[in-house]
């Protein structure tokens, strides 16, 4: 486990880009952190680092956004998913099986189910300043 500190959105995006270089196809990245903590900004960096060409946005209303590139990224919002059946219906396991990197925001809602996938865990917490973040990463070495 390692802890990183970012001072603004750009540094959070850059940390996501850096982590993308360490991920392999079919990796699950399980995010925890409150509303507005920078989970989507981190995912923007992941997408950029994986070579995805689509613009990144929060999957809140779509439940999943798929970003194309040499290493695709499936970006899930688990907040409105209520059951394992919902995960199947949204294609969660298919994306993993097809080799996409899968980023799951609000992963704490399915922590037990997701544990079987041996996720890389990213927890984002507020830092001392209004834009500062403390980002704990477990499961991959940066």
mmCIF file of N, CA and C in Angstrom:
data_model
loop_
_atom_site.group_PDB
_atom_site.id
_atom_site.type_symbol
_atom_site.label_atom_id
_atom_site.label_comp_id
_atom_site.label_asym_id
_atom_site.label_seq_id
_atom_site.Cartn_x
_atom_site.Cartn_y
_atom_site.Cartn_z
ATOM 1 N N UNK A 1 0.841 -1.170 0.000
ATOM 2 C CA UNK A 1 0.000 0.000 0.000
ATOM 3 C C UNK A 1 0.890 1.239 0.000
ATOM 4 N N UNK A 2 0.487 2.228 -0.779
ATOM 5 C CA UNK A 2 1.222 3.487 -0.837
ATOM 6 C C UNK A 2 0.229 4.636 -0.748
ATOM 7 N N UNK A 3 0.672 5.748 -0.202
ATOM 8 C CA UNK A 3 -0.168 6.931 -0.077
ATOM 9 C C UNK A 3 0.478 8.057 -0.869
ATOM 10 N N UNK A 4 -0.343 8.726 -1.667
ATOM 11 C CA UNK A 4 0.102 9.840 -2.498
ATOM 12 C C UNK A 4 -0.722 11.067 -2.143
ATOM 13 N N UNK A 5 -0.153 12.235 -2.356
ATOM 14 C CA UNK A 5 -0.844 13.484 -2.074
ATOM 15 C C UNK A 5 -0.872 14.316 -3.345
ATOM 16 N N UNK A 6 -2.050 14.813 -3.691
ATOM 17 C CA UNK A 6 -2.169 15.686 -4.854
ATOM 18 C C UNK A 6 -2.743 17.021 -4.386
ATOM 19 N N UNK A 7 -2.344 18.082 -5.069
ATOM 20 C CA UNK A 7 -2.750 19.430 -4.677
ATOM 21 C C UNK A 7 -3.875 19.989 -5.534
ATOM 22 N N UNK A 8 -4.158 19.337 -6.663
ATOM 23 C CA UNK A 8 -5.222 19.834 -7.532
ATOM 24 C C UNK A 8 -5.650 18.733 -8.497
ATOM 25 N N UNK A 9 -6.651 19.034 -9.291
ATOM 26 C CA UNK A 9 -7.212 18.067 -10.231
ATOM 27 C C UNK A 9 -6.151 17.552 -11.198
ATOM 28 N N UNK A 10 -5.305 18.427 -11.699
ATOM 29 C CA UNK A 10 -4.294 18.039 -12.680
ATOM 30 C C UNK A 10 -3.338 16.998 -12.100
ATOM 31 N N UNK A 11 -2.960 17.156 -10.846
ATOM 32 C CA UNK A 11 -2.067 16.175 -10.218
ATOM 33 C C UNK A 11 -2.776 14.831 -10.004
ATOM 34 N N UNK A 12 -4.078 14.873 -9.734
ATOM 35 C CA UNK A 12 -4.852 13.635 -9.585
ATOM 36 C C UNK A 12 -4.940 12.913 -10.925
ATOM 37 N N UNK A 13 -5.190 13.650 -12.000
ATOM 38 C CA UNK A 13 -5.212 13.071 -13.352
ATOM 39 C C UNK A 13 -3.845 12.458 -13.663
ATOM 40 N N UNK A 14 -2.777 13.170 -13.351
ATOM 41 C CA UNK A 14 -1.422 12.683 -13.628
ATOM 42 C C UNK A 14 -1.123 11.390 -12.865
ATOM 43 N N UNK A 15 -1.605 11.264 -11.634
ATOM 44 C CA UNK A 15 -1.402 10.038 -10.867
ATOM 45 C C UNK A 15 -2.153 8.874 -11.525
ATOM 46 N N UNK A 16 -3.346 9.139 -12.040
ATOM 47 C CA UNK A 16 -4.082 8.110 -12.771
ATOM 48 C C UNK A 16 -3.335 7.666 -14.020
ATOM 49 N N UNK A 17 -2.755 8.615 -14.740
ATOM 50 C CA UNK A 17 -1.953 8.295 -15.938
ATOM 51 C C UNK A 17 -0.778 7.403 -15.562
ATOM 52 N N UNK A 18 -0.131 7.758 -14.467
ATOM 53 C CA UNK A 18 1.035 6.991 -13.989
ATOM 54 C C UNK A 18 0.629 5.561 -13.631
ATOM 55 N N UNK A 19 -0.503 5.404 -12.973
ATOM 56 C CA UNK A 19 -0.944 4.077 -12.582
ATOM 57 C C UNK A 19 -1.337 3.240 -13.803
ATOM 58 N N UNK A 20 -1.895 3.859 -14.824
ATOM 59 C CA UNK A 20 -2.329 3.129 -16.019
ATOM 60 C C UNK A 20 -1.196 2.310 -16.622
ATOM 61 N N UNK A 21 0.010 2.827 -16.550
ATOM 62 C CA UNK A 21 1.167 2.130 -17.127
ATOM 63 C C UNK A 21 1.460 0.811 -16.419
ATOM 64 N N UNK A 22 0.929 0.621 -15.228
ATOM 65 C CA UNK A 22 1.196 -0.582 -14.435
ATOM 66 C C UNK A 22 0.081 -1.624 -14.531
ATOM 67 N N UNK A 23 -0.996 -1.309 -15.220
ATOM 68 C CA UNK A 23 -2.155 -2.196 -15.252
ATOM 69 C C UNK A 23 -2.110 -3.156 -16.435
ATOM 70 N N UNK A 24 -2.676 -4.329 -16.241
ATOM 71 C CA UNK A 24 -2.746 -5.330 -17.297
ATOM 72 C C UNK A 24 -4.207 -5.499 -17.731
ATOM 73 N N UNK A 25 -4.435 -6.053 -18.918
ATOM 74 C CA UNK A 25 -5.812 -6.272 -19.372
ATOM 75 C C UNK A 25 -6.602 -7.100 -18.355
ATOM 76 N N UNK A 26 -7.849 -6.694 -18.129
ATOM 77 C CA UNK A 26 -8.713 -7.398 -17.203
ATOM 78 C C UNK A 26 -8.538 -7.000 -15.751
ATOM 79 N N UNK A 27 -7.790 -5.924 -15.495
ATOM 80 C CA UNK A 27 -7.608 -5.443 -14.126
ATOM 81 C C UNK A 27 -8.842 -4.678 -13.677
ATOM 82 N N UNK A 28 -9.263 -4.924 -12.454
ATOM 83 C CA UNK A 28 -10.329 -4.161 -11.820
ATOM 84 C C UNK A 28 -9.701 -3.146 -10.884
ATOM 85 N N UNK A 29 -10.089 -1.884 -11.030
ATOM 86 C CA UNK A 29 -9.652 -0.824 -10.133
ATOM 87 C C UNK A 29 -10.879 -0.404 -9.334
ATOM 88 N N UNK A 30 -10.858 -0.665 -8.040
ATOM 89 C CA UNK A 30 -11.996 -0.404 -7.160
ATOM 90 C C UNK A 30 -11.774 0.896 -6.394
ATOM 91 N N UNK A 31 -12.603 1.896 -6.684
ATOM 92 C CA UNK A 31 -12.486 3.218 -6.075
ATOM 93 C C UNK A 31 -13.423 3.373 -4.895
ATOM 94 N N UNK A 32 -12.923 4.010 -3.842
ATOM 95 C CA UNK A 32 -13.753 4.478 -2.747
ATOM 96 C C UNK A 32 -13.399 5.931 -2.502
ATOM 97 N N UNK A 33 -14.343 6.659 -1.954
ATOM 98 C CA UNK A 33 -14.138 8.076 -1.685
ATOM 99 C C UNK A 33 -15.447 8.809 -1.870
ATOM 100 N N UNK A 34 -15.615 9.849 -1.126
ATOM 101 C CA UNK A 34 -16.863 10.600 -1.146
ATOM 102 C C UNK A 34 -17.113 11.352 -2.440
ATOM 103 N N UNK A 35 -18.264 11.941 -2.494
ATOM 104 C CA UNK A 35 -18.690 12.746 -3.633
ATOM 105 C C UNK A 35 -17.724 13.915 -3.834
ATOM 106 N N UNK A 36 -17.268 14.102 -5.071
ATOM 107 C CA UNK A 36 -16.389 15.219 -5.380
ATOM 108 C C UNK A 36 -14.937 15.037 -4.978
ATOM 109 N N UNK A 37 -14.532 13.828 -4.642
ATOM 110 C CA UNK A 37 -13.164 13.591 -4.185
ATOM 111 C C UNK A 37 -12.155 13.459 -5.321
ATOM 112 N N UNK A 38 -12.625 13.229 -6.554
ATOM 113 C CA UNK A 38 -11.688 13.136 -7.674
ATOM 114 C C UNK A 38 -11.611 11.765 -8.315
ATOM 115 N N UNK A 39 -12.595 10.912 -8.057
ATOM 116 C CA UNK A 39 -12.582 9.569 -8.655
ATOM 117 C C UNK A 39 -12.638 9.651 -10.174
ATOM 118 N N UNK A 40 -13.494 10.515 -10.707
ATOM 119 C CA UNK A 40 -13.596 10.647 -12.162
ATOM 120 C C UNK A 40 -12.343 11.303 -12.731
ATOM 121 N N UNK A 41 -11.756 12.251 -12.035
ATOM 122 C CA UNK A 41 -10.493 12.855 -12.491
ATOM 123 C C UNK A 41 -9.402 11.794 -12.567
ATOM 124 N N UNK A 42 -9.321 10.939 -11.559
ATOM 125 C CA UNK A 42 -8.344 9.850 -11.574
ATOM 126 C C UNK A 42 -8.617 8.939 -12.772
ATOM 127 N N UNK A 43 -9.896 8.654 -13.041
ATOM 128 C CA UNK A 43 -10.257 7.810 -14.192
ATOM 129 C C UNK A 43 -9.896 8.476 -15.515
ATOM 130 N N UNK A 44 -9.961 9.793 -15.567
ATOM 131 C CA UNK A 44 -9.519 10.499 -16.773
ATOM 132 C C UNK A 44 -8.049 10.205 -17.016
ATOM 133 N N UNK A 45 -7.260 10.247 -15.969
ATOM 134 C CA UNK A 45 -5.842 9.920 -16.095
ATOM 135 C C UNK A 45 -5.630 8.476 -16.510
ATOM 136 N N UNK A 46 -6.412 7.547 -15.944
ATOM 137 C CA UNK A 46 -6.320 6.145 -16.359
ATOM 138 C C UNK A 46 -6.574 6.021 -17.852
ATOM 139 N N UNK A 47 -7.666 6.636 -18.309
ATOM 140 C CA UNK A 47 -8.019 6.549 -19.732
ATOM 141 C C UNK A 47 -6.904 7.114 -20.602
ATOM 142 N N UNK A 48 -6.381 8.260 -20.237
ATOM 143 C CA UNK A 48 -5.291 8.861 -21.021
ATOM 144 C C UNK A 48 -4.080 7.944 -21.034
ATOM 145 N N UNK A 49 -3.733 7.402 -19.878
ATOM 146 C CA UNK A 49 -2.572 6.527 -19.777
ATOM 147 C C UNK A 49 -2.732 5.223 -20.533
ATOM 148 N N UNK A 50 -3.970 4.766 -20.692
ATOM 149 C CA UNK A 50 -4.249 3.541 -21.452
ATOM 150 C C UNK A 50 -4.358 3.807 -22.954
ATOM 151 N N UNK A 51 -4.316 5.077 -23.336
ATOM 152 C CA UNK A 51 -4.408 5.438 -24.753
ATOM 153 C C UNK A 51 -5.825 5.569 -25.266
ATOM 154 N N UNK A 52 -6.784 5.704 -24.373
ATOM 155 C CA UNK A 52 -8.185 5.843 -24.799
ATOM 156 C C UNK A 52 -8.394 7.211 -25.445
ATOM 157 N N UNK A 53 -9.257 7.229 -26.444
ATOM 158 C CA UNK A 53 -9.457 8.438 -27.229
ATOM 159 C C UNK A 53 -10.755 9.165 -26.918
ATOM 160 N N UNK A 54 -11.662 8.531 -26.189
ATOM 161 C CA UNK A 54 -12.959 9.146 -25.893
ATOM 162 C C UNK A 54 -12.846 10.079 -24.691
ATOM 163 N N UNK A 55 -13.644 11.160 -24.671
ATOM 164 C CA UNK A 55 -13.633 12.036 -23.498
ATOM 165 C C UNK A 55 -14.232 11.312 -22.286
ATOM 166 N N UNK A 56 -13.671 11.552 -21.124
ATOM 167 C CA UNK A 56 -14.094 10.875 -19.898
ATOM 168 C C UNK A 56 -15.100 11.748 -19.156
ATOM 169 N N UNK A 57 -16.188 11.112 -18.722
ATOM 170 C CA UNK A 57 -17.181 11.797 -17.901
ATOM 171 C C UNK A 57 -17.698 10.822 -16.855
ATOM 172 N N UNK A 58 -18.351 11.353 -15.853
ATOM 173 C CA UNK A 58 -18.883 10.511 -14.794
ATOM 174 C C UNK A 58 -19.961 9.584 -15.353
ATOM 175 N N UNK A 59 -19.910 8.302 -14.977
ATOM 176 C CA UNK A 59 -20.921 7.364 -15.457
ATOM 177 C C UNK A 59 -22.184 7.324 -14.596
ATOM 178 N N UNK A 60 -22.417 8.353 -13.799
ATOM 179 C CA UNK A 60 -23.522 8.353 -12.843
ATOM 180 C C UNK A 60 -24.848 7.964 -13.480
ATOM 181 N N UNK A 61 -25.203 8.562 -14.586
ATOM 182 C CA UNK A 61 -26.520 8.304 -15.165
ATOM 183 C C UNK A 61 -26.505 7.147 -16.155
ATOM 184 N N UNK A 62 -25.360 6.884 -16.764
ATOM 185 C CA UNK A 62 -25.256 5.790 -17.736
ATOM 186 C C UNK A 62 -24.931 4.463 -17.059
ATOM 187 N N UNK A 63 -24.447 4.477 -15.861
ATOM 188 C CA UNK A 63 -23.946 3.352 -15.070
ATOM 189 C C UNK A 63 -22.589 2.880 -15.578
ATOM 190 N N UNK A 64 -22.373 2.818 -16.885
ATOM 191 C CA UNK A 64 -21.051 2.458 -17.407
ATOM 192 C C UNK A 64 -20.749 3.305 -18.640
ATOM 193 N N UNK A 65 -19.530 3.814 -18.697
ATOM 194 C CA UNK A 65 -19.003 4.481 -19.891
ATOM 195 C C UNK A 65 -17.837 3.643 -20.387
ATOM 196 N N UNK A 66 -17.779 3.454 -21.691
ATOM 197 C CA UNK A 66 -16.719 2.644 -22.305
ATOM 198 C C UNK A 66 -15.853 3.559 -23.140
ATOM 199 N N UNK A 67 -14.552 3.530 -22.874
ATOM 200 C CA UNK A 67 -13.605 4.387 -23.574
ATOM 201 C C UNK A 67 -12.724 3.516 -24.453
ATOM 202 N N UNK A 68 -12.732 3.797 -25.738
ATOM 203 C CA UNK A 68 -11.982 3.003 -26.713
ATOM 204 C C UNK A 68 -10.523 3.424 -26.755
ATOM 205 N N UNK A 69 -9.685 2.455 -27.091
ATOM 206 C CA UNK A 69 -8.265 2.713 -27.229
ATOM 207 C C UNK A 69 -7.516 1.406 -27.311
ATOM 208 N N UNK A 70 -6.184 1.472 -27.402
ATOM 209 C CA UNK A 70 -5.382 0.246 -27.466
ATOM 210 C C UNK A 70 -5.630 -0.658 -26.254
ATOM 211 N N UNK A 71 -5.876 -0.054 -25.105
ATOM 212 C CA UNK A 71 -6.299 -0.789 -23.903
ATOM 213 C C UNK A 71 -7.584 -0.108 -23.428
ATOM 214 N N UNK A 72 -8.751 -0.690 -23.762
ATOM 215 C CA UNK A 72 -10.010 -0.033 -23.407
ATOM 216 C C UNK A 72 -10.251 0.019 -21.902
ATOM 217 N N UNK A 73 -11.084 0.983 -21.512
ATOM 218 C CA UNK A 73 -11.452 1.182 -20.121
ATOM 219 C C UNK A 73 -12.971 1.209 -20.008
ATOM 220 N N UNK A 74 -13.516 0.385 -19.118
ATOM 221 C CA UNK A 74 -14.942 0.421 -18.783
ATOM 222 C C UNK A 74 -15.051 1.087 -17.417
ATOM 223 N N UNK A 75 -15.782 2.184 -17.356
ATOM 224 C CA UNK A 75 -15.844 3.047 -16.174
ATOM 225 C C UNK A 75 -17.251 2.928 -15.578
ATOM 226 N N UNK A 76 -17.370 2.254 -14.432
ATOM 227 C CA UNK A 76 -18.660 1.976 -13.795
ATOM 228 C C UNK A 76 -18.922 2.896 -12.618
ATOM 229 N N UNK A 77 -20.192 3.207 -12.419
ATOM 230 C CA UNK A 77 -20.665 3.854 -11.209
ATOM 231 C C UNK A 77 -21.535 2.836 -10.488
ATOM 232 N N UNK A 78 -21.055 2.314 -9.360
ATOM 233 C CA UNK A 78 -21.767 1.268 -8.623
ATOM 234 C C UNK A 78 -22.821 1.829 -7.665
ATOM 235 N N UNK A 79 -22.969 3.144 -7.643
ATOM 236 C CA UNK A 79 -23.879 3.753 -6.682
ATOM 237 C C UNK A 79 -25.328 3.306 -6.888
ATOM 238 N N UNK A 80 -25.740 3.195 -8.157
ATOM 239 C CA UNK A 80 -27.134 2.836 -8.445
ATOM 240 C C UNK A 80 -27.303 1.372 -8.830
ATOM 241 N N UNK A 81 -26.255 0.580 -8.692
ATOM 242 C CA UNK A 81 -26.371 -0.860 -8.927
ATOM 243 C C UNK A 81 -26.732 -1.500 -7.591
ATOM 244 N N UNK A 82 -27.753 -2.355 -7.593
ATOM 245 C CA UNK A 82 -28.285 -2.859 -6.332
ATOM 246 C C UNK A 82 -28.092 -4.354 -6.105
ATOM 247 N N UNK A 83 -27.686 -5.079 -7.147
ATOM 248 C CA UNK A 83 -27.575 -6.534 -6.981
ATOM 249 C C UNK A 83 -26.513 -7.084 -7.930
ATOM 250 N N UNK A 84 -26.138 -8.334 -7.692
ATOM 251 C CA UNK A 84 -25.201 -8.979 -8.607
ATOM 252 C C UNK A 84 -25.823 -9.133 -9.988
ATOM 253 N N UNK A 85 -27.134 -9.320 -10.029
ATOM 254 C CA UNK A 85 -27.829 -9.398 -11.318
ATOM 255 C C UNK A 85 -27.660 -8.093 -12.100
ATOM 256 N N UNK A 86 -27.715 -6.957 -11.400
ATOM 257 C CA UNK A 86 -27.476 -5.665 -12.053
ATOM 258 C C UNK A 86 -26.064 -5.598 -12.637
ATOM 259 N N UNK A 87 -25.085 -6.163 -11.918
ATOM 260 C CA UNK A 87 -23.709 -6.197 -12.435
ATOM 261 C C UNK A 87 -23.650 -6.984 -13.741
ATOM 262 N N UNK A 88 -24.294 -8.146 -13.750
ATOM 263 C CA UNK A 88 -24.326 -8.966 -14.973
ATOM 264 C C UNK A 88 -25.027 -8.228 -16.103
ATOM 265 N N UNK A 89 -26.169 -7.627 -15.800
ATOM 266 C CA UNK A 89 -26.939 -6.915 -16.815
ATOM 267 C C UNK A 89 -26.144 -5.765 -17.431
ATOM 268 N N UNK A 90 -25.346 -5.084 -16.612
ATOM 269 C CA UNK A 90 -24.534 -3.959 -17.100
ATOM 270 C C UNK A 90 -23.284 -4.425 -17.843
ATOM 271 N N UNK A 91 -23.026 -5.733 -17.869
ATOM 272 C CA UNK A 91 -21.870 -6.258 -18.588
ATOM 273 C C UNK A 91 -20.565 -6.209 -17.819
ATOM 274 N N UNK A 92 -20.643 -6.012 -16.518
ATOM 275 C CA UNK A 92 -19.451 -5.844 -15.699
ATOM 276 C C UNK A 92 -18.443 -6.977 -15.908
ATOM 277 N N UNK A 93 -18.893 -8.208 -15.768
ATOM 278 C CA UNK A 93 -17.979 -9.349 -15.884
ATOM 279 C C UNK A 93 -17.523 -9.571 -17.324
ATOM 280 N N UNK A 94 -18.360 -9.228 -18.283
ATOM 281 C CA UNK A 94 -17.973 -9.347 -19.697
ATOM 282 C C UNK A 94 -16.804 -8.421 -20.015
ATOM 283 N N UNK A 95 -16.865 -7.195 -19.516
ATOM 284 C CA UNK A 95 -15.756 -6.262 -19.755
ATOM 285 C C UNK A 95 -14.452 -6.824 -19.204
ATOM 286 N N UNK A 96 -14.498 -7.364 -17.987
ATOM 287 C CA UNK A 96 -13.290 -7.958 -17.399
ATOM 288 C C UNK A 96 -12.798 -9.136 -18.237
ATOM 289 N N UNK A 97 -13.723 -10.019 -18.622
ATOM 290 C CA UNK A 97 -13.355 -11.208 -19.399
ATOM 291 C C UNK A 97 -12.796 -10.852 -20.771
ATOM 292 N N UNK A 98 -13.247 -9.733 -21.331
ATOM 293 C CA UNK A 98 -12.765 -9.304 -22.651
ATOM 294 C C UNK A 98 -11.452 -8.549 -22.575
ATOM 295 N N UNK A 99 -10.947 -8.316 -21.356
ATOM 296 C CA UNK A 99 -9.634 -7.699 -21.209
ATOM 297 C C UNK A 99 -9.629 -6.200 -21.025
ATOM 298 N N UNK A 100 -10.794 -5.589 -20.855
ATOM 299 C CA UNK A 100 -10.808 -4.157 -20.564
ATOM 300 C C UNK A 100 -10.313 -3.945 -19.142
ATOM 301 N N UNK A 101 -9.688 -2.817 -18.896
ATOM 302 C CA UNK A 101 -9.466 -2.384 -17.526
ATOM 303 C C UNK A 101 -10.819 -1.856 -17.062
ATOM 304 N N UNK A 102 -11.239 -2.246 -15.877
ATOM 305 C CA UNK A 102 -12.538 -1.822 -15.355
ATOM 306 C C UNK A 102 -12.311 -0.958 -14.124
ATOM 307 N N UNK A 103 -12.817 0.269 -14.167
ATOM 308 C CA UNK A 103 -12.755 1.181 -13.029
ATOM 309 C C UNK A 103 -14.146 1.241 -12.418
ATOM 310 N N UNK A 104 -14.244 0.958 -11.128
ATOM 311 C CA UNK A 104 -15.537 0.919 -10.443
ATOM 312 C C UNK A 104 -15.576 1.951 -9.328
ATOM 313 N N UNK A 105 -16.312 3.039 -9.562
ATOM 314 C CA UNK A 105 -16.528 4.029 -8.513
ATOM 315 C C UNK A 105 -17.600 3.511 -7.565
ATOM 316 N N UNK A 106 -17.520 3.912 -6.300
ATOM 317 C CA UNK A 106 -18.443 3.468 -5.250
ATOM 318 C C UNK A 106 -18.356 1.954 -5.088
ATOM 319 N N UNK A 107 -17.168 1.413 -5.177
ATOM 320 C CA UNK A 107 -16.970 -0.033 -5.106
ATOM 321 C C UNK A 107 -17.325 -0.612 -3.738
ATOM 322 N N UNK A 108 -17.361 0.230 -2.719
ATOM 323 C CA UNK A 108 -17.697 -0.264 -1.390
ATOM 324 C C UNK A 108 -19.095 -0.884 -1.346
ATOM 325 N N UNK A 109 -19.947 -0.527 -2.311
ATOM 326 C CA UNK A 109 -21.298 -1.093 -2.362
ATOM 327 C C UNK A 109 -21.283 -2.586 -2.686
ATOM 328 N N UNK A 110 -20.186 -3.075 -3.267
ATOM 329 C CA UNK A 110 -20.069 -4.491 -3.643
ATOM 330 C C UNK A 110 -18.705 -5.047 -3.247
ATOM 331 N N UNK A 111 -18.185 -4.598 -2.133
ATOM 332 C CA UNK A 111 -16.832 -4.976 -1.715
ATOM 333 C C UNK A 111 -16.644 -6.489 -1.670
ATOM 334 N N UNK A 112 -17.610 -7.224 -1.138
ATOM 335 C CA UNK A 112 -17.470 -8.679 -1.029
ATOM 336 C C UNK A 112 -17.410 -9.344 -2.395
ATOM 337 N N UNK A 113 -18.293 -8.945 -3.302
ATOM 338 C CA UNK A 113 -18.294 -9.533 -4.644
ATOM 339 C C UNK A 113 -17.022 -9.174 -5.410
ATOM 340 N N UNK A 114 -16.601 -7.933 -5.296
ATOM 341 C CA UNK A 114 -15.443 -7.463 -6.061
ATOM 342 C C UNK A 114 -14.137 -8.045 -5.536
ATOM 343 N N UNK A 115 -14.098 -8.433 -4.281
ATOM 344 C CA UNK A 115 -12.876 -9.003 -3.701
ATOM 345 C C UNK A 115 -12.417 -10.232 -4.473
ATOM 346 N N UNK A 116 -13.341 -10.988 -5.027
ATOM 347 C CA UNK A 116 -13.002 -12.192 -5.794
ATOM 348 C C UNK A 116 -12.220 -11.857 -7.063
ATOM 349 N N UNK A 117 -12.292 -10.613 -7.516
ATOM 350 C CA UNK A 117 -11.587 -10.174 -8.724
ATOM 351 C C UNK A 117 -10.190 -9.635 -8.408
ATOM 352 N N UNK A 118 -9.788 -9.657 -7.148
ATOM 353 C CA UNK A 118 -8.470 -9.170 -6.703
ATOM 354 C C UNK A 118 -8.187 -7.763 -7.236
ATOM 355 N N UNK A 119 -9.023 -6.807 -6.856
ATOM 356 C CA UNK A 119 -8.894 -5.458 -7.422
ATOM 357 C C UNK A 119 -7.680 -4.690 -6.924
ATOM 358 N N UNK A 120 -7.267 -3.740 -7.731
ATOM 359 C CA UNK A 120 -6.386 -2.675 -7.281
ATOM 360 C C UNK A 120 -7.318 -1.708 -6.561
ATOM 361 N N UNK A 121 -6.977 -1.322 -5.361
ATOM 362 C CA UNK A 121 -7.859 -0.454 -4.577
ATOM 363 C C UNK A 121 -7.306 0.966 -4.540
ATOM 364 N N UNK A 122 -8.202 1.924 -4.782
ATOM 365 C CA UNK A 122 -7.836 3.338 -4.747
ATOM 366 C C UNK A 122 -8.849 4.050 -3.856
ATOM 367 N N UNK A 123 -8.365 4.566 -2.725
ATOM 368 C CA UNK A 123 -9.229 5.307 -1.810
ATOM 369 C C UNK A 123 -8.790 6.763 -1.832
ATOM 370 N N UNK A 124 -9.735 7.657 -2.120
ATOM 371 C CA UNK A 124 -9.415 9.083 -2.221
ATOM 372 C C UNK A 124 -10.123 9.826 -1.090
ATOM 373 N N UNK A 125 -9.327 10.542 -0.303
ATOM 374 C CA UNK A 125 -9.848 11.291 0.844
ATOM 375 C C UNK A 125 -9.423 12.751 0.730
ATOM 376 N N UNK A 126 -10.137 13.642 1.405
ATOM 377 C CA UNK A 126 -9.732 15.049 1.384
ATOM 378 C C UNK A 126 -8.405 15.243 2.110
ATOM 379 N N UNK A 127 -7.631 16.200 1.624
ATOM 380 C CA UNK A 127 -6.399 16.606 2.281
ATOM 381 C C UNK A 127 -6.643 17.875 3.075
ATOM 382 N N UNK A 128 -5.560 18.522 3.521
ATOM 383 C CA UNK A 128 -5.735 19.708 4.378
ATOM 384 C C UNK A 128 -6.322 20.921 3.658
ATOM 385 N N UNK A 129 -6.020 21.087 2.369
ATOM 386 C CA UNK A 129 -6.547 22.227 1.632
ATOM 387 C C UNK A 129 -7.789 21.840 0.841
ATOM 388 N N UNK A 130 -8.510 22.802 0.297
ATOM 389 C CA UNK A 130 -9.774 22.517 -0.380
ATOM 390 C C UNK A 130 -9.638 21.617 -1.618
ATOM 391 N N UNK A 131 -8.498 21.654 -2.284
ATOM 392 C CA UNK A 131 -8.292 20.824 -3.476
ATOM 393 C C UNK A 131 -7.300 19.692 -3.245
ATOM 394 N N UNK A 132 -6.754 19.600 -2.055
ATOM 395 C CA UNK A 132 -5.782 18.561 -1.737
ATOM 396 C C UNK A 132 -6.474 17.216 -1.572
ATOM 397 N N UNK A 133 -5.787 16.158 -2.013
ATOM 398 C CA UNK A 133 -6.309 14.807 -1.862
ATOM 399 C C UNK A 133 -5.218 13.891 -1.323
ATOM 400 N N UNK A 134 -5.642 12.964 -0.491
ATOM 401 C CA UNK A 134 -4.791 11.884 -0.016
ATOM 402 C C UNK A 134 -5.299 10.627 -0.717
ATOM 403 N N UNK A 135 -4.436 9.996 -1.495
ATOM 404 C CA UNK A 135 -4.854 8.866 -2.331
ATOM 405 C C UNK A 135 -4.054 7.634 -1.939
ATOM 406 N N UNK A 136 -4.770 6.664 -1.391
ATOM 407 C CA UNK A 136 -4.154 5.410 -0.964
ATOM 408 C C UNK A 136 -4.378 4.366 -2.058
ATOM 409 N N UNK A 137 -3.284 3.760 -2.509
ATOM 410 C CA UNK A 137 -3.353 2.762 -3.588
ATOM 411 C C UNK A 137 -2.783 1.445 -3.069
ATOM 412 N N UNK A 138 -3.547 0.389 -3.276
ATOM 413 C CA UNK A 138 -3.133 -0.934 -2.836
ATOM 414 C C UNK A 138 -3.353 -1.934 -3.985
ATOM 415 N N UNK A 139 -2.358 -2.780 -4.233
ATOM 416 C CA UNK A 139 -2.498 -3.814 -5.245
ATOM 417 C C UNK A 139 -1.646 -3.594 -6.482
ATOM 418 N N UNK A 140 -0.990 -2.468 -6.561
ATOM 419 C CA UNK A 140 -0.066 -2.189 -7.654
ATOM 420 C C UNK A 140 1.001 -1.227 -7.115
ATOM 421 N N UNK A 141 2.225 -1.391 -7.587
ATOM 422 C CA UNK A 141 3.323 -0.551 -7.144
ATOM 423 C C UNK A 141 3.585 0.527 -8.188
ATOM 424 N N UNK A 142 3.596 1.776 -7.744
ATOM 425 C CA UNK A 142 3.883 2.891 -8.666
ATOM 426 C C UNK A 142 5.302 3.402 -8.443
#
